[in-house]
PDB file of C-alpha atoms in Angstrom:
ATOM      1  CA  ILE A 225     142.535  66.983 102.936  1.00  0.00           C
ATOM      2  CA  ASP A 226     139.697  68.704 101.073  1.00  0.00           C
ATOM      3  CA  ARG A 227     137.197  66.084 102.568  1.00  0.00           C
ATOM      4  CA  LEU A 228     138.609  67.006 106.006  1.00  0.00           C
ATOM      5  CA  LYS A 229     138.095  70.573 105.384  1.00  0.00           C
ATOM      6  CA  THR A 230     134.475  70.056 104.108  1.00  0.00           C
ATOM      7  CA  GLN A 231     133.559  67.981 107.291  1.00  0.00           C
ATOM      8  CA  GLN A 232     135.294  70.604 109.462  1.00  0.00           C
ATOM      9  CA  GLU A 233     133.196  73.211 108.034  1.00  0.00           C
ATOM     10  CA  LYS A 234     130.097  71.349 108.258  1.00  0.00           C
ATOM     11  CA  LEU A 235     130.962  70.629 111.874  1.00  0.00           C
ATOM     12  CA  ILE A 236     131.510  74.409 112.727  1.00  0.00           C
ATOM     13  CA  ILE A 237     128.171  75.158 110.847  1.00  0.00           C
ATOM     14  CA  ASN A 238     126.325  72.616 113.077  1.00  0.00           C
ATOM     15  CA  GLU A 239     128.081  73.848 116.326  1.00  0.00           C
ATOM     16  CA  ARG A 240     126.842  77.446 115.326  1.00  0.00           C
ATOM     17  CA  HIS A 241     123.302  76.132 114.698  1.00  0.00           C
ATOM     18  CA  GLU A 242     123.238  74.329 118.022  1.00  0.00           C
ATOM     19  CA  ALA A 243     124.345  77.523 119.619  1.00  0.00           C
ATOM     20  CA  TRP A 244     122.009  79.694 118.102  1.00  0.00           C
ATOM     21  CA  GLY A 245     119.209  77.273 118.797  1.00  0.00           C
ATOM     22  CA  SER A 246     120.120  77.107 122.476  1.00  0.00           C
ATOM     23  CA  LEU A 247     120.367  80.783 122.724  1.00  0.00           C
ATOM     24  CA  ALA A 248     116.972  81.101 120.774  1.00  0.00           C
ATOM     25  CA  ARG A 249     115.180  78.721 123.309  1.00  0.00           C
ATOM     26  CA  LYS A 250     116.867  80.569 126.503  1.00  0.00           C
ATOM     27  CA  LEU A 251     115.802  84.014 124.976  1.00  0.00           C
ATOM     28  CA  ALA A 252     112.201  82.701 124.118  1.00  0.00           C
ATOM     29  CA  HIS A 253     111.946  81.298 127.643  1.00  0.00           C
ATOM     30  CA  GLU A 254     112.905  84.863 129.123  1.00  0.00           C
ATOM     31  CA  ILE A 255     110.255  86.592 126.795  1.00  0.00           C
ATOM     32  CA  LYS A 256     107.511  84.265 127.810  1.00  0.00           C
ATOM     33  CA  ASN A 257     108.047  84.568 131.524  1.00  0.00           C
ATOM     34  CA  PRO A 258     106.237  88.049 131.800  1.00  0.00           C
ATOM     35  CA  LEU A 259     103.476  87.158 129.530  1.00  0.00           C
ATOM     36  CA  THR A 260     101.428  85.210 132.023  1.00  0.00           C
ATOM     37  CA  PRO A 261     101.436  88.080 134.629  1.00  0.00           C
ATOM     38  CA  ILE A 262     100.531  90.655 131.936  1.00  0.00           C
ATOM     39  CA  GLN A 263      97.559  88.540 130.903  1.00  0.00           C
ATOM     40  CA  LEU A 264      96.577  87.923 134.436  1.00  0.00           C
ATOM     41  CA  SER A 265      96.743  91.768 135.106  1.00  0.00           C
ATOM     42  CA  VAL A 266      94.821  92.341 132.008  1.00  0.00           C
ATOM     43  CA  ASP A 267      92.115  89.956 133.299  1.00  0.00           C
ATOM     44  CA  ARG A 268      92.151  91.591 136.691  1.00  0.00           C
ATOM     45  CA  LEU A 269      91.658  95.236 135.105  1.00  0.00           C
ATOM     46  CA  LYS A 270      88.681  93.979 133.157  1.00  0.00           C
ATOM     47  CA  GLU A 271      87.171  92.432 136.318  1.00  0.00           C
ATOM     48  CA  LYS A 272      87.842  95.274 138.534  1.00  0.00           C
ATOM     49  CA  TYR A 273      87.149  98.226 136.249  1.00  0.00           C
ATOM     50  CA  SER A 274      84.867  97.142 133.623  1.00  0.00           C
ATOM     51  CA  SER A 275      81.859  97.801 135.758  1.00  0.00           C
ATOM     52  CA  LYS A 276      82.931 101.251 136.988  1.00  0.00           C
ATOM     53  CA  ILE A 277      83.825 102.579 133.601  1.00  0.00           C
ATOM     54  CA  GLY A 278      80.636 104.587 132.168  1.00  0.00           C
ATOM     55  CA  GLU A 279      80.659 105.725 128.471  1.00  0.00           C
ATOM     56  CA  GLU A 280      84.255 104.610 127.759  1.00  0.00           C
ATOM     57  CA  LYS A 281      83.526 101.044 128.682  1.00  0.00           C
ATOM     58  CA  SER A 282      83.678  99.900 124.933  1.00  0.00           C
ATOM     59  CA  GLN A 283      86.845 101.521 124.219  1.00  0.00           C
ATOM     60  CA  PHE A 284      88.540 100.131 127.477  1.00  0.00           C
ATOM     61  CA  ASN A 285      87.202  96.612 126.375  1.00  0.00           C
ATOM     62  CA  GLU A 286      88.951  97.517 123.005  1.00  0.00           C
ATOM     63  CA  TYR A 287      92.091  98.458 124.596  1.00  0.00           C
ATOM     64  CA  LEU A 288      92.062  95.239 126.597  1.00  0.00           C
ATOM     65  CA  GLN A 289      91.305  92.957 123.805  1.00  0.00           C
ATOM     66  CA  THR A 290      94.332  94.603 121.799  1.00  0.00           C
ATOM     67  CA  ILE A 291      96.552  93.870 124.704  1.00  0.00           C
ATOM     68  CA  ASN A 292      95.295  90.314 124.977  1.00  0.00           C
ATOM     69  CA  ARG A 293      95.690  89.767 120.974  1.00  0.00           C
ATOM     70  CA  GLN A 294      99.294  91.253 121.320  1.00  0.00           C
ATOM     71  CA  ILE A 295     100.156  88.729 124.167  1.00  0.00           C
ATOM     72  CA  GLN A 296      98.789  85.875 122.162  1.00  0.00           C
ATOM     73  CA  ASP A 297     100.625  86.932 119.022  1.00  0.00           C
ATOM     74  CA  ILE A 298     104.129  87.209 121.115  1.00  0.00           C
ATOM     75  CA  GLU A 299     103.324  83.785 122.653  1.00  0.00           C
ATOM     76  CA  LYS A 300     102.854  82.271 119.304  1.00  0.00           C
ATOM     77  CA  LEU A 301     105.821  83.842 117.785  1.00  0.00           C
ATOM     78  CA  VAL A 302     108.022  82.858 120.906  1.00  0.00           C
ATOM     79  CA  ASN A 303     106.896  79.462 120.753  1.00  0.00           C
ATOM     80  CA  GLU A 304     107.672  79.083 117.194  1.00  0.00           C
ATOM     81  CA  PHE A 305     111.016  80.777 117.885  1.00  0.00           C
ATOM     82  CA  SER A 306     111.826  78.504 120.776  1.00  0.00           C
ATOM     83  CA  ASN A 307     110.852  75.212 118.646  1.00  0.00           C
ATOM     84  CA  PHE A 308     112.529  76.153 115.544  1.00  0.00           C
ATOM     85  CA  ALA A 309     115.005  79.108 116.431  1.00  0.00           C
ATOM     86  CA  ARG A 310     113.655  80.927 113.587  1.00  0.00           C
ATOM     87  CA  ILE A 311     110.763  83.013 112.277  1.00  0.00           C
ATOM     88  CA  PRO A 312     107.413  80.852 112.006  1.00  0.00           C
ATOM     89  CA  ARG A 313     106.489  79.119 108.597  1.00  0.00           C
ATOM     90  CA  PRO A 314     104.003  81.307 106.888  1.00  0.00           C
ATOM     91  CA  VAL A 315     100.437  80.181 106.804  1.00  0.00           C
ATOM     92  CA  ILE A 316      99.252  81.315 103.506  1.00  0.00           C
ATOM     93  CA  LYS A 317      95.400  81.885 103.175  1.00  0.00           C
ATOM     94  CA  LYS A 318      92.747  84.425 101.813  1.00  0.00           C
ATOM     95  CA  ILE A 319      92.865  87.605 103.951  1.00  0.00           C
ATOM     96  CA  ASN A 320      91.246  90.954 103.847  1.00  0.00           C
ATOM     97  CA  LEU A 321      94.042  93.531 103.755  1.00  0.00           C
ATOM     98  CA  ASN A 322      91.952  96.261 104.999  1.00  0.00           C
ATOM     99  CA  ASP A 323      91.493  94.157 108.283  1.00  0.00           C
ATOM    100  CA  VAL A 324      94.915  93.747 108.832  1.00  0.00           C
ATOM    101  CA  ILE A 325      95.930  97.347 108.277  1.00  0.00           C
ATOM    102  CA  THR A 326      93.009  98.608 110.547  1.00  0.00           C
ATOM    103  CA  ARG A 327      94.281  96.004 113.097  1.00  0.00           C
ATOM    104  CA  SER A 328      97.670  97.491 112.824  1.00  0.00           C
ATOM    105  CA  ILE A 329      96.628 100.935 113.111  1.00  0.00           C
ATOM    106  CA  ASN A 330      94.243 100.246 116.210  1.00  0.00           C
ATOM    107  CA  PHE A 331      97.111  98.670 118.039  1.00  0.00           C
ATOM    108  CA  LEU A 332      99.506 101.579 117.442  1.00  0.00           C
ATOM    109  CA  LYS A 333      96.979 104.124 118.413  1.00  0.00           C
ATOM    110  CA  LEU A 334      97.702 103.275 121.959  1.00  0.00           C
ATOM    111  CA  SER A 335     101.405 103.593 121.655  1.00  0.00           C
ATOM    112  CA  THR A 336     102.345 106.164 118.905  1.00  0.00           C
ATOM    113  CA  LYS A 337     101.726 110.015 119.015  1.00  0.00           C
ATOM    114  CA  SER A 338     101.090 110.778 115.291  1.00  0.00           C
ATOM    115  CA  LYS A 339      97.407 111.000 113.893  1.00  0.00           C
ATOM    116  CA  LYS A 340      96.877 108.172 111.435  1.00  0.00           C
ATOM    117  CA  THR A 341      94.249 107.974 108.623  1.00  0.00           C
ATOM    118  CA  PHE A 342      93.388 105.141 106.508  1.00  0.00           C
ATOM    119  CA  LYS A 343      91.831 105.729 103.320  1.00  0.00           C
ATOM    120  CA  LYS A 344      90.372 102.600 101.772  1.00  0.00           C
ATOM    121  CA  ASP A 345      88.268 101.867  98.937  1.00  0.00           C
ATOM    122  CA  LYS A 346      84.857 100.765  99.501  1.00  0.00           C
ATOM    123  CA  ASN A 347      85.823  97.241  98.298  1.00  0.00           C
ATOM    124  CA  SER A 348      87.663  94.823 100.578  1.00  0.00           C
ATOM    125  CA  PHE A 349      90.948  93.788  99.361  1.00  0.00           C
ATOM    126  CA  PHE A 350      91.567  90.076  99.590  1.00  0.00           C
ATOM    127  CA  ILE A 351      94.945  88.415  98.947  1.00  0.00           C
ATOM    128  CA  MET A 352      96.812  85.236  99.390  1.00  0.00           C
ATOM    129  CA  GLY A 353      99.296  85.987 102.386  1.00  0.00           C
ATOM    130  CA  ASP A 354     100.317  85.054 106.061  1.00  0.00           C
ATOM    131  CA  GLU A 355      98.008  87.257 108.121  1.00  0.00           C
ATOM    132  CA  ASP A 356     100.392  87.433 111.370  1.00  0.00           C
ATOM    133  CA  GLN A 357     103.454  88.220 109.195  1.00  0.00           C
ATOM    134  CA  LEU A 358     101.838  90.839 107.177  1.00  0.00           C
ATOM    135  CA  TYR A 359     100.252  92.297 110.354  1.00  0.00           C
ATOM    136  CA  ARG A 360     104.037  92.712 111.972  1.00  0.00           C
ATOM    137  CA  VAL A 361     105.067  94.252 108.483  1.00  0.00           C
ATOM    138  CA  PHE A 362     102.487  97.136 108.836  1.00  0.00           C
ATOM    139  CA  ILE A 363     103.054  97.401 112.387  1.00  0.00           C
ATOM    140  CA  ASN A 364     106.818  98.024 111.614  1.00  0.00           C
ATOM    141  CA  ILE A 365     106.132 100.383 108.749  1.00  0.00           C
ATOM    142  CA  ILE A 366     103.908 102.639 110.454  1.00  0.00           C
ATOM    143  CA  LYS A 367     106.024 102.530 113.604  1.00  0.00           C
ATOM    144  CA  ASN A 368     108.893 103.556 111.587  1.00  0.00           C
ATOM    145  CA  ALA A 369     107.021 106.432 110.050  1.00  0.00           C
ATOM    146  CA  ASP A 370     105.831 107.401 113.600  1.00  0.00           C
ATOM    147  CA  GLU A 371     109.678 107.380 114.696  1.00  0.00           C
ATOM    148  CA  SER A 372     110.586 109.684 111.626  1.00  0.00           C
ATOM    149  CA  ILE A 373     107.658 111.975 112.599  1.00  0.00           C
ATOM    150  CA  ILE A 374     109.081 112.439 116.108  1.00  0.00           C
ATOM    151  CA  GLU A 375     112.609 112.919 114.919  1.00  0.00           C
ATOM    152  CA  ILE A 376     111.213 115.850 112.720  1.00  0.00           C
ATOM    153  CA  LEU A 377     109.081 117.206 115.527  1.00  0.00           C
ATOM    154  CA  ASN A 378     111.898 117.087 117.991  1.00  0.00           C
ATOM    155  CA  LYS A 379     113.662 119.568 115.317  1.00  0.00           C
ATOM    156  CA  LYS A 380     110.660 121.509 114.357  1.00  0.00           C
ATOM    157  CA  PRO A 381     107.987 121.280 117.091  1.00  0.00           C
ATOM    158  CA  LYS A 382     105.576 123.647 115.360  1.00  0.00           C
ATOM    159  CA  TYR A 383     104.617 120.946 112.957  1.00  0.00           C
ATOM    160  CA  GLU A 384     101.866 118.074 113.571  1.00  0.00           C
ATOM    161  CA  GLY A 385     102.816 114.514 112.825  1.00  0.00           C
ATOM    162  CA  LYS A 386     100.276 112.667 110.416  1.00  0.00           C
ATOM    163  CA  ILE A 387     100.532 109.437 108.836  1.00  0.00           C
ATOM    164  CA  ASP A 388      98.125 108.713 105.745  1.00  0.00           C
ATOM    165  CA  ILE A 389      97.634 105.293 104.585  1.00  0.00           C
ATOM    166  CA  ASP A 390      95.961 104.782 101.211  1.00  0.00           C
ATOM    167  CA  ILE A 391      95.043 101.275  99.730  1.00  0.00           C
ATOM    168  CA  ILE A 392      93.817 101.171  96.084  1.00  0.00           C
ATOM    169  CA  SER A 393      93.458  98.569  93.470  1.00  0.00           C
ATOM    170  CA  ASN A 394      95.592  98.877  90.151  1.00  0.00           C
ATOM    171  CA  ASN A 395      94.668  96.067  87.844  1.00  0.00           C
ATOM    172  CA  ASP A 396      96.313  93.015  89.339  1.00  0.00           C
ATOM    173  CA  TYR A 397      98.034  94.837  92.225  1.00  0.00           C
ATOM    174  CA  ILE A 398      97.184  96.461  95.414  1.00  0.00           C
ATOM    175  CA  VAL A 399      98.795  99.751  96.273  1.00  0.00           C
TER     176      VAL A 399
END
């Protein structure tokens, strides 16, 4: 009876994993569908308006590059999700934390309302980590801070929203 119960539990767990895997693949497919038209639209915008934009051309191109990077990041994440029905395995390598934070801030400048300042030491901060996962972490932290600011501003509109990000070295730690 104990062996049958154990086998039954394993069977139920396997069925749940298969169901989640199937759901994950379907969800990934639905997320991937709009990525190609978005990518094509970005390419068309660049072709059509790049020559017509004067002084702000570099900023326009920066916005398009940010959108392209996000499309690629989403596509990579969705592919991993679809293949394994889980978050991708971390790829640990030496990364510059300043660059990851700057990239996160630049991405969110387009979609958030608060002013963001990033005070970093002159030095670069290199750590061993997964750049894509840390990038998503910083985006989530900054986005959460921005959502909190919006909530406060809705109650007290006379205040200004501002997010300060500082990075310092403290012995063997980065704060």
